[in-house]
Short mmCIF file of C-alpha atoms in Angstrom, two decimals:
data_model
loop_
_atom_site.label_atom_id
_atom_site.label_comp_id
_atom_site.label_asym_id
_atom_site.label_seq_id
_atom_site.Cartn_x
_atom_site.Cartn_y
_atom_site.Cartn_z
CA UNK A 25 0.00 0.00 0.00
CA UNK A 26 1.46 3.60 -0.39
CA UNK A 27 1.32 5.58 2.52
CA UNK A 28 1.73 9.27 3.25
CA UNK A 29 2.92 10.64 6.94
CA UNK A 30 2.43 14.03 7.63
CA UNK A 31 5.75 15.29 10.48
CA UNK A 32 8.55 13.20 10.57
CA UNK A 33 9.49 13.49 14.21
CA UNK A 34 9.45 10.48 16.87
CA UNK A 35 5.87 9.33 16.28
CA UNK A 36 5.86 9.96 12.10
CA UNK A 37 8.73 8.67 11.28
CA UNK A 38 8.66 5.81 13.51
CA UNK A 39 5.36 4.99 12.10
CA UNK A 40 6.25 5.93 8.51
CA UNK A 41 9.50 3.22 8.65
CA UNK A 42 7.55 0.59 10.54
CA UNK A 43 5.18 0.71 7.35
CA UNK A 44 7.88 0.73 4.87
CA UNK A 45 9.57 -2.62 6.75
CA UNK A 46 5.71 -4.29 6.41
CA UNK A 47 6.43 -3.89 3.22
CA UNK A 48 4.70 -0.48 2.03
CA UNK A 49 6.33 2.72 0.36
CA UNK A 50 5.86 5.79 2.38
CA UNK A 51 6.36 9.66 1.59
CA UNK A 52 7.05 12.06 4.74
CA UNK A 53 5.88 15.39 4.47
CA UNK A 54 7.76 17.92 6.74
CA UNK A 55 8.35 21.61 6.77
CA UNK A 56 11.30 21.29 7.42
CA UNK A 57 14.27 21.56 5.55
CA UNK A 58 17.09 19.58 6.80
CA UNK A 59 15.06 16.96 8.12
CA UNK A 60 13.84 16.38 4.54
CA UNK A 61 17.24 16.04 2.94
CA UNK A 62 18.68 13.78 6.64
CA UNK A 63 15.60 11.02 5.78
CA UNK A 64 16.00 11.38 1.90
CA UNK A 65 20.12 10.70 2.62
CA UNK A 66 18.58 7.91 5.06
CA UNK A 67 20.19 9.41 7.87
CA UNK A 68 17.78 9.50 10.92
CA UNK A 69 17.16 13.17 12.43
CA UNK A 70 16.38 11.63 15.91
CA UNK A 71 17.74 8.58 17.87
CA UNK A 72 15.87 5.89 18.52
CA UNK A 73 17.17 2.40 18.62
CA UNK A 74 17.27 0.49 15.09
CA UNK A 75 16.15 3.28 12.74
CA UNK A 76 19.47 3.82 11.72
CA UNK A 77 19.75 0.63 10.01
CA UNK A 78 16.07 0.34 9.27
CA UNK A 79 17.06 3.72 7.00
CA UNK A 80 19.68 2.25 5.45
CA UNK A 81 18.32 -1.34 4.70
CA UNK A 82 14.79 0.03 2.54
CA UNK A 83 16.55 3.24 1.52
CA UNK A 84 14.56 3.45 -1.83
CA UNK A 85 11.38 2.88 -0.22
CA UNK A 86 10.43 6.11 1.42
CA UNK A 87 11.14 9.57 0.75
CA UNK A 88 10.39 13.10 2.33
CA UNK A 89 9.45 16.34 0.72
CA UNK A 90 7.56 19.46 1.63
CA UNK A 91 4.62 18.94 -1.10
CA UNK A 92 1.69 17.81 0.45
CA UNK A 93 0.43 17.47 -3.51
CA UNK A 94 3.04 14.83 -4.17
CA UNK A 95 2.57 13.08 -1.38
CA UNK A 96 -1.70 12.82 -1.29
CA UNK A 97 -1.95 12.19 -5.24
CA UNK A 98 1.11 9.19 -4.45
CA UNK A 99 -0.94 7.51 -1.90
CA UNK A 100 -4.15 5.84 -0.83
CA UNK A 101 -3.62 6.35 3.01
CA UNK A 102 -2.56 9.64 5.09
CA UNK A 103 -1.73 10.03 8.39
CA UNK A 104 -1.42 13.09 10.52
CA UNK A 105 1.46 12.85 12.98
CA UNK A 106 2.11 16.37 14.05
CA UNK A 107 2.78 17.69 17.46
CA UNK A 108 -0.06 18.75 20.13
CA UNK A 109 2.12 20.70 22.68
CA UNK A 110 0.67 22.78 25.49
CA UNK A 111 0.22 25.56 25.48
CA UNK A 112 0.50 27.83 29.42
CA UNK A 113 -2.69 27.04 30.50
CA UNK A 114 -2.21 23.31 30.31
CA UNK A 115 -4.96 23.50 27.27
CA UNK A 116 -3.85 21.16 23.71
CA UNK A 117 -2.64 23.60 20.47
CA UNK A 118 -3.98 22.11 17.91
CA UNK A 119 -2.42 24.73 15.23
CA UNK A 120 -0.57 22.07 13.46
CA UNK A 121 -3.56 20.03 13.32
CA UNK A 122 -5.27 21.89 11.52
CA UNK A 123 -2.27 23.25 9.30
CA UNK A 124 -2.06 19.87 8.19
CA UNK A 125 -5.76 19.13 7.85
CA UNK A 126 -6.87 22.30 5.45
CA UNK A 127 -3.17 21.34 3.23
CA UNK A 128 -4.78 17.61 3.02
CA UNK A 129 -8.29 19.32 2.05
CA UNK A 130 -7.15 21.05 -0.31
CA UNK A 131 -5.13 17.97 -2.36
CA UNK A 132 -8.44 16.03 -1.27
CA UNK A 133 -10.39 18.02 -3.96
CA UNK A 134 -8.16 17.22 -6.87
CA UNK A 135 -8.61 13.06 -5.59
CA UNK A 136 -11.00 11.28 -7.87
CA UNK A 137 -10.05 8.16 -5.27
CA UNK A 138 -11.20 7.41 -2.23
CA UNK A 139 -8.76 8.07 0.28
CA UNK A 140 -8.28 7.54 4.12
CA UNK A 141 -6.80 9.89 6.03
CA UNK A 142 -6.16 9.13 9.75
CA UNK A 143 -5.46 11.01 13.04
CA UNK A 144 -2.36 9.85 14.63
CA UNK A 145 -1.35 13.08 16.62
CA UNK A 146 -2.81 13.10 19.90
CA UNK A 147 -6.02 14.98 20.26
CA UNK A 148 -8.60 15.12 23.12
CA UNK A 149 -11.98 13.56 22.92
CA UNK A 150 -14.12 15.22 20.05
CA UNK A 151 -10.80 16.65 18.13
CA UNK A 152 -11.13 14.62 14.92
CA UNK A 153 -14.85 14.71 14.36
CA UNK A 154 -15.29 18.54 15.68
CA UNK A 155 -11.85 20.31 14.27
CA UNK A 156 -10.42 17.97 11.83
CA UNK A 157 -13.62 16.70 9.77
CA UNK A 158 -15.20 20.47 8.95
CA UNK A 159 -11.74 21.50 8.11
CA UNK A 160 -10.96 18.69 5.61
CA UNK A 161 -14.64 18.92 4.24
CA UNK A 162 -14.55 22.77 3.47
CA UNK A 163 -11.01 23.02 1.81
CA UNK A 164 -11.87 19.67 -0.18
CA UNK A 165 -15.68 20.73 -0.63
CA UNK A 166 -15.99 16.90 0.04
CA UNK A 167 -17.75 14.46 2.42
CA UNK A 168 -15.98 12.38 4.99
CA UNK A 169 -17.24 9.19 5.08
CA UNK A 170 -18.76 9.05 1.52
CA UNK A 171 -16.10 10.55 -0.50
CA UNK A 172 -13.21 9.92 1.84
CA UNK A 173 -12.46 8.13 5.35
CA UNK A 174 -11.91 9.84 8.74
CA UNK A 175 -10.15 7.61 11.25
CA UNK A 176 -8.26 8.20 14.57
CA UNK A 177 -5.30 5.59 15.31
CA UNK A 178 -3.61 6.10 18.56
CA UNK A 179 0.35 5.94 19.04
CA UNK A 180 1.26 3.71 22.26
CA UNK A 181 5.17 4.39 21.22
CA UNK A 182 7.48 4.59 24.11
CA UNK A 183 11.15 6.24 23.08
CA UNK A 184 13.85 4.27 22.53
CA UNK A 185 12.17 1.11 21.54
CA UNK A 186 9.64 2.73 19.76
CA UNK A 187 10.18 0.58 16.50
CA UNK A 188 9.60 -2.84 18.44
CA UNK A 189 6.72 -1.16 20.07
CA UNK A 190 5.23 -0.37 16.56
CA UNK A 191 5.92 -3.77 15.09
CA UNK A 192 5.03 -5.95 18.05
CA UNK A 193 2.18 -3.63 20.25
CA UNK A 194 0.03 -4.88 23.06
CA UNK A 195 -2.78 -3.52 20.73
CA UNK A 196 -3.93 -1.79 17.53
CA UNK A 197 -6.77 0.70 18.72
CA UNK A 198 -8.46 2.69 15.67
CA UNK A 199 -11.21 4.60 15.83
CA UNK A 200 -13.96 4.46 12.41
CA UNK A 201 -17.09 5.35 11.01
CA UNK A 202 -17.68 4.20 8.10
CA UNK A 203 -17.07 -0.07 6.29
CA UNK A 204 -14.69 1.43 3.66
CA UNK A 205 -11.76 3.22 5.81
CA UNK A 206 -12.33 -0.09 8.56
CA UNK A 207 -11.47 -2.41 5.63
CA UNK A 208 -8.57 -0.19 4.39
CA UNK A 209 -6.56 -0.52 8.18
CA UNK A 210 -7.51 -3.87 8.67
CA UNK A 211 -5.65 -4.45 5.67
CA UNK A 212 -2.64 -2.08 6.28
CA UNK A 213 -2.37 -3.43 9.90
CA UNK A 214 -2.87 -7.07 8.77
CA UNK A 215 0.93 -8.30 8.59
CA UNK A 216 0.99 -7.15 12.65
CA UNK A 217 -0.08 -10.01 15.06
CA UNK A 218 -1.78 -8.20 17.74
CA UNK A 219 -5.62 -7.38 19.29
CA UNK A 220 -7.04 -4.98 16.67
CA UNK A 221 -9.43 -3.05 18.52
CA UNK A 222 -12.18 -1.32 16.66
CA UNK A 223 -14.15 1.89 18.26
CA UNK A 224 -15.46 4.95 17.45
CA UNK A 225 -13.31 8.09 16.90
CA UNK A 226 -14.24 9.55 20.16
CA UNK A 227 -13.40 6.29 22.24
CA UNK A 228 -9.82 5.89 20.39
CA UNK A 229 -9.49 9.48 21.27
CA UNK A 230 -10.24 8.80 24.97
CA UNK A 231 -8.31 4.97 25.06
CA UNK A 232 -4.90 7.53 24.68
CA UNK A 233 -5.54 9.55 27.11
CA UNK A 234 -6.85 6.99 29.98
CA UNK A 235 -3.52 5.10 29.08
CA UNK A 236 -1.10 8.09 29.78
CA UNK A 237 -3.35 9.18 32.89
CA UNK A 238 -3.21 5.54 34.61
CA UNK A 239 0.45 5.01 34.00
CA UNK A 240 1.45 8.49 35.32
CA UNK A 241 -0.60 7.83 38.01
CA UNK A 242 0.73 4.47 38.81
CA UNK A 243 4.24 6.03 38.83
CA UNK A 244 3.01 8.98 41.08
CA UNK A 245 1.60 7.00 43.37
CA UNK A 246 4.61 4.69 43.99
CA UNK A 247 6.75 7.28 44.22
CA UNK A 248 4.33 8.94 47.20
CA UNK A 249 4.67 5.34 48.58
CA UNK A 250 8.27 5.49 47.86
CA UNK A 251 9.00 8.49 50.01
CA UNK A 252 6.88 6.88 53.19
CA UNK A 253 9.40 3.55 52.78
CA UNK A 254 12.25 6.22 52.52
CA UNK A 255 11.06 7.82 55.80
CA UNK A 256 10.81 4.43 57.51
CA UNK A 257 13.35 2.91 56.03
CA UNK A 258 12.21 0.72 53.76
CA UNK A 259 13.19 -0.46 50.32
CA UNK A 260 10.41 0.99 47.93
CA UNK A 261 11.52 -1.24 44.84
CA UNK A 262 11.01 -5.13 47.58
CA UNK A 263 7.65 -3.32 48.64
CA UNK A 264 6.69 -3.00 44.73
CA UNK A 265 8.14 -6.18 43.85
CA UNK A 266 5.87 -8.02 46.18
CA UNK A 267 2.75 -6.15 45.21
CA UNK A 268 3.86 -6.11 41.32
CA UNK A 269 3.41 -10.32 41.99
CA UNK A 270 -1.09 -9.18 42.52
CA UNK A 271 -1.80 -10.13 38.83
CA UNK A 272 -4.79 -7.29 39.00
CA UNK A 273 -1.69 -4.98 39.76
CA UNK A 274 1.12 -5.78 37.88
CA UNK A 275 4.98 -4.80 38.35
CA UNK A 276 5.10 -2.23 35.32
CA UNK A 277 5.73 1.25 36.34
CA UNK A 278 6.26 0.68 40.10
CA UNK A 279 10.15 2.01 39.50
CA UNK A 280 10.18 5.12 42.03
CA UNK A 281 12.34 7.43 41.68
CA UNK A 282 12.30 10.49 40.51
CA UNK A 283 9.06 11.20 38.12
CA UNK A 284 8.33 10.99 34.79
CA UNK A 285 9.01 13.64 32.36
CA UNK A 286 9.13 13.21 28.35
CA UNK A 287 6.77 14.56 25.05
CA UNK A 288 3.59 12.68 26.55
CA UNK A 289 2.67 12.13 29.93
CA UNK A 290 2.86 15.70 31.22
CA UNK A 291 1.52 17.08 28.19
CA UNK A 292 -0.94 14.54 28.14
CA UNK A 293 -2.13 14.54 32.05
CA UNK A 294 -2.71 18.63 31.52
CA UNK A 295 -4.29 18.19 28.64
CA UNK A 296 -7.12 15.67 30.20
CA UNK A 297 -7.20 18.06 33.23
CA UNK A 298 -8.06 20.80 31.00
CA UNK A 299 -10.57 19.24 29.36
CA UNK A 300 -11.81 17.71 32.27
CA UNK A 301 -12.64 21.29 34.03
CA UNK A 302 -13.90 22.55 31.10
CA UNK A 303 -16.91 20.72 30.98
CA UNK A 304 -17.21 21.12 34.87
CA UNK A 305 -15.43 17.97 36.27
CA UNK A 306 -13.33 18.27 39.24
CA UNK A 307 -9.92 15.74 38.07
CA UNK A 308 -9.11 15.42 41.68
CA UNK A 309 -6.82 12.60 41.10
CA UNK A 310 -5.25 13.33 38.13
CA UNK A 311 -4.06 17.21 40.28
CA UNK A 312 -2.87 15.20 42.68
CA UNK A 313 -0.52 12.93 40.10
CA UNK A 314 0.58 16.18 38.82
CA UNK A 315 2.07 17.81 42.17
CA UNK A 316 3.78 14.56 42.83
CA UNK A 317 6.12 14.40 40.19
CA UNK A 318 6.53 18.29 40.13
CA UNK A 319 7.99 17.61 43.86
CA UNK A 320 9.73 14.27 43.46
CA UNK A 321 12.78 15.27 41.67
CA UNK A 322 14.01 17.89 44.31
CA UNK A 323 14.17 15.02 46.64
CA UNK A 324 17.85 14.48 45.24
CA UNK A 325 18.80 18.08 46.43
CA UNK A 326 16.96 17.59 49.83
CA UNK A 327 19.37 14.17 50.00
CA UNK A 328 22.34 15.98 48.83
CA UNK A 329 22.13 18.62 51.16
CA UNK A 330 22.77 16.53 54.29
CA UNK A 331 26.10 15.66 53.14
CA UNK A 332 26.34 18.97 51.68
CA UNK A 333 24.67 21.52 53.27
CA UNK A 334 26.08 24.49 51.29
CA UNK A 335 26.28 24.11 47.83
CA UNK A 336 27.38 27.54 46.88
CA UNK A 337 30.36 27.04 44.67
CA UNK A 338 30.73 23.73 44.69
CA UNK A 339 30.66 21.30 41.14
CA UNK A 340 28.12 18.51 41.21
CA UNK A 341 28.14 16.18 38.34
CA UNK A 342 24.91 15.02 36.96
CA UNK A 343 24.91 11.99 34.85
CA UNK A 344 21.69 12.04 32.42
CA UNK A 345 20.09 14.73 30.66
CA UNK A 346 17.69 12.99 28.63
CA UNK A 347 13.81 11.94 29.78
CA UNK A 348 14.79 8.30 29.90
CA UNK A 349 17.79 6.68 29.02
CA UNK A 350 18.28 4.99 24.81
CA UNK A 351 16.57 8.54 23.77
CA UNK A 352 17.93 12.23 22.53
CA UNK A 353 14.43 13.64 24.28
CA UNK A 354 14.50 16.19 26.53
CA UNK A 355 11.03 17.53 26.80
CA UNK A 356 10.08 17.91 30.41
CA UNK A 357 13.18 15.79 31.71
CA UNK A 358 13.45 15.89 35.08
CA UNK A 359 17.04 17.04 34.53
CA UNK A 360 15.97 20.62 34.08
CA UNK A 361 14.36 20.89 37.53
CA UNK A 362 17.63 19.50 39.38
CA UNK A 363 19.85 21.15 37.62
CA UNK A 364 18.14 24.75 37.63
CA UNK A 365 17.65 24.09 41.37
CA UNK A 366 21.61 23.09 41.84
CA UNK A 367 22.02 26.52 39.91
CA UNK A 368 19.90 28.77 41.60
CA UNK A 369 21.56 27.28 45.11
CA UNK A 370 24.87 28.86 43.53
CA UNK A 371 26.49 25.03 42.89
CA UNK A 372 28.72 24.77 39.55
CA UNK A 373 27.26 22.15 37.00
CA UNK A 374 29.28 19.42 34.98
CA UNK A 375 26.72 17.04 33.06
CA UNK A 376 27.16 14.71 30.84
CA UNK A 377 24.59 12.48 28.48
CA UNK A 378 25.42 9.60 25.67
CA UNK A 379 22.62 11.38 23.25
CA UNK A 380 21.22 14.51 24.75
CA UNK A 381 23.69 17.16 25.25
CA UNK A 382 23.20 19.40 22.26
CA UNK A 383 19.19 18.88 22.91
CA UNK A 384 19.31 20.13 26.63
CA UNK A 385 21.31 23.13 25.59
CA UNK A 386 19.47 24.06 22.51
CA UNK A 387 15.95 23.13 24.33
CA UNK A 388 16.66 25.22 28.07
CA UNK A 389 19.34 27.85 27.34
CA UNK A 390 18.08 29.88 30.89
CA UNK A 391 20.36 26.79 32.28
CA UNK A 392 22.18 25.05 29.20
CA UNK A 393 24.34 27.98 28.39
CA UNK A 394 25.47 28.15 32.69
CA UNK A 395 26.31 24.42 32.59
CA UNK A 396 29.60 22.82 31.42
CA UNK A 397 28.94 19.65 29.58
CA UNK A 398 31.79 17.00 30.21
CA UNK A 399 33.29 14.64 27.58
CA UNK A 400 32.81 11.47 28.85
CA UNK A 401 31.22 9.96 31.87
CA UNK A 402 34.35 8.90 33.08
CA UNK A 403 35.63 13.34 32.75
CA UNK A 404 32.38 14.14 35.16
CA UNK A 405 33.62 11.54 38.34
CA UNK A 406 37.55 12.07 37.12
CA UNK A 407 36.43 15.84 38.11
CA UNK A 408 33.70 15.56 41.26
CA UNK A 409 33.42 14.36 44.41
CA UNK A 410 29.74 14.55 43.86
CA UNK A 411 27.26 12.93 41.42
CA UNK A 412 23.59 12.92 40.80
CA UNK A 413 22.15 10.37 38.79
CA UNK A 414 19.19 11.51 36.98
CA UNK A 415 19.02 9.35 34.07
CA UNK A 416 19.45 5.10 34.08
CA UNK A 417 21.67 4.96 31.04
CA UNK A 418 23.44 1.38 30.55
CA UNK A 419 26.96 2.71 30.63
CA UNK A 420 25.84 4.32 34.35
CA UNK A 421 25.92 0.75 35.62
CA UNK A 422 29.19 -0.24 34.48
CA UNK A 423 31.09 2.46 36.86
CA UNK A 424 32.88 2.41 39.42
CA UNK A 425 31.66 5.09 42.09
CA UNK A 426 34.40 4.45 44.55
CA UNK A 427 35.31 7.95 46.50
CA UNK A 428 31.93 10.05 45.20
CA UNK A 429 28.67 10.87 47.37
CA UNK A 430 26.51 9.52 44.88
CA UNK A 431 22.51 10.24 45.19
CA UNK A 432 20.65 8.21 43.09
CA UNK A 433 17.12 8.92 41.24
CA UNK A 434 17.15 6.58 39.15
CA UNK A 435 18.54 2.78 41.13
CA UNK A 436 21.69 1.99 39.69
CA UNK A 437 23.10 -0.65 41.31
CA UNK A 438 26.92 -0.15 40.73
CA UNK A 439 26.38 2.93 42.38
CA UNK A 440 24.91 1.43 44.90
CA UNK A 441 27.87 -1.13 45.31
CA UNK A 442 30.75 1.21 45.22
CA UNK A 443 30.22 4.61 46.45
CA UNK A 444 31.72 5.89 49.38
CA UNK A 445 28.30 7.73 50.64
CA UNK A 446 25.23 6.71 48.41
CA UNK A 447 21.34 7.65 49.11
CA UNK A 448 18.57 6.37 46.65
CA UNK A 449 15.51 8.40 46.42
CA UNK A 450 13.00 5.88 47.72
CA UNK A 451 14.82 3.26 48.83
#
């Protein structure tokens, strides 16, 4: 089938590739520039774990360009994969949305085929059938559902293995109206073994957002648990362990520490909240999972400050910039918080990342132009006596911490072993 992805970043052109290895040609459509000419040279313009080869292997088989024209006339199936940040007020901007929704209306018109275009961005509850379907129908002066197909497809992508998450997922959720565009994604999504579930656009829609919500929450709430067993002393991660073994429960997501950060679950939590007030519900719970991780990562300096009570002047190393480790992603890393916290106490900064470096500078200059960025892992404890561990990179485990006050967000076990003075977070 030929395929057409609108925004190349982690969700597009992770889903754009994972088509092309199922054995369908895809055409990216981005704005921008060098991003076009990286995929067209089949050089990845993020990292994420086996795209580089992926790339390389079916170069020949995709291709990006600006022209939404070339791309809608050169395939049967579109899918919108543009960002949804936040904006202040917690609230979903949808601007790209529709960008990409009155371009696709307008090639729509010139279409004597029917074609299927799908929502893959995340949207709230009533986005695709309220904002999306009047757009495309005015620019294309064409009916969804008759003369093309409306359908909502929800990303369940986690960073870093993003690619095995596409090809092997827990579950396919799409939302449709109409036979047609249901026959059209059963048969694109065939070659992938996995639950297909079919819905309406609304309830695909909502499946997203109840996903994000109940994992955020389940990480919130272990790390309030976490902090009790820290106070009591009490290992957090046995404690989960033995209630991860409840098979209503299960273990996933019980690894306190300090919070979650990344492109989705903060944006996604506010977003729901939002909503949620807007049409005069009181998200109680979902607040609650908010202030949690907004507190949990300055529960390293708290830790750090009884072995060093004045930080003034003094250089802390802090290993991991990036949300999660095996990703360049720096959108709401906890990072940011302990480090602009380690600044604002008047301590000097030496950080270092595997991936995320030039992000974190380029994404928070108010503290990525004050920091010093180290060459190597082993230039940060070569050149402190103190490290924070913010990020559970592989090569983090393979140190040795002998000498260094080490406090620990993130459980790495070497760390644990070898350090002279080490605190965990929750354990």
């Amino acid at each position: 089938m030929k395929v057409s992805v609108i925004g190349s970043g982690y969700v597009g052109l992770v889903t754009g590739m994972g088509f092309v290895k199922l054995g369908n040609e895809v055409i990216f459509v981005d704005v921008d520039e060098e991003k076009i000419n990286m995929i067209n040279n089949a050089e990845p313009p993020i990292y994420e774990e086996g795209l580089d080869e992926l790339m390389k292997e079916f170069k020949g088989r995709y291709h990006a360009t600006n022209d939404y024209r070339e791309a809608i006339l050169n395939s049967e199936v579109t899918f919108i994969c543009v960002g949804t940040p936040s904006r202040e007020d917690g609230s979903i901007d949808l601007t790209y949305v529709k960008q990409a929704a009155e371009e696709i209306g307008k090639v729509l018109k010139e279409k004597d085929s029917y074609h299927v275009v799908v929502v893959k961005s995340t949207v709230l509850p009533g986005t695709t059938e309220n904002v999306v379907k009047p757009i495309l129908e005015e620019y294309s002066g064409r009916k969804a559902f008759k003369d093309f197909g409306l359908a909502m497809n929800p990303e369940f992508l986690r960073e870093g293995v993003a690619l095995r998450d596409f090809l092997n997922p827990d579950r396919i959720v799409i939302g449709v109206q109409d036979e047609r565009t249901r026959e059209i994604l059963e048969e694109l999504y065939q070659p992938i073994d996995a639950p297909k579930l079919f819905t309406d656009i609304k309830t695909a829609e909502m499946i997203k957002y109840a996903s994000n919500a109940f994992l955020a929450t389940k990480i919130s709430f272990a790390n309030e648990i976490g902090n009790i067993c820290k106070k009591l002393g009490i290992d957090s991660w046995k404690v989960f362990e033995g209630v991860g073994l409840d098979h209503r429960i299960s273990p996933h997501f019980f690894r306190t520490g300090i919070g979650w950060g990344g492109s989705c679950f903060p944006k996604d939590v506010k977003a729901l909240i939002n909503k949620a007030e807007e049409i005069g519900e009181e998200p109680v719970i979902l607040k609650a999972v908010v202030e949690v991780n907004e507190r949990q990562p300055l529960k390293l300096i708290e830790l750090l400050k009884k072995y060093v009570p004045e930080l003034k002047g003094k250089t802390v190393g802090v290993l991991g910039l990036a949300f999660k480790p095996d990703t360049d992603d720096v959108r709401e890393t906890r990072a940011y918080i302990v480090i602009k916290k380690l600044l604002d106490e008047g301590a000097k900064v030496l950080a270092y990342d595997p991936q995320a470096m030039k992000n974190f500078k380029r994404f928070y200059p108010d503290v990525g132009e004050r920091i010093e960025y180290a060459s190597s892992v082993g230039d940060v404890l070569e050149r402190t006596d103190v490290v924070l561990i913010v990020t559970e990179w592989g090569e983090f485990g393979e140190l040795d911490y002998s000498g260094k006050i080490v406090i620990d967000g993130r459980r790495v076990r070497a760390a644990e072993r070898t350090a002279k003075i080490y605190e965990g977070v929750c354990w």
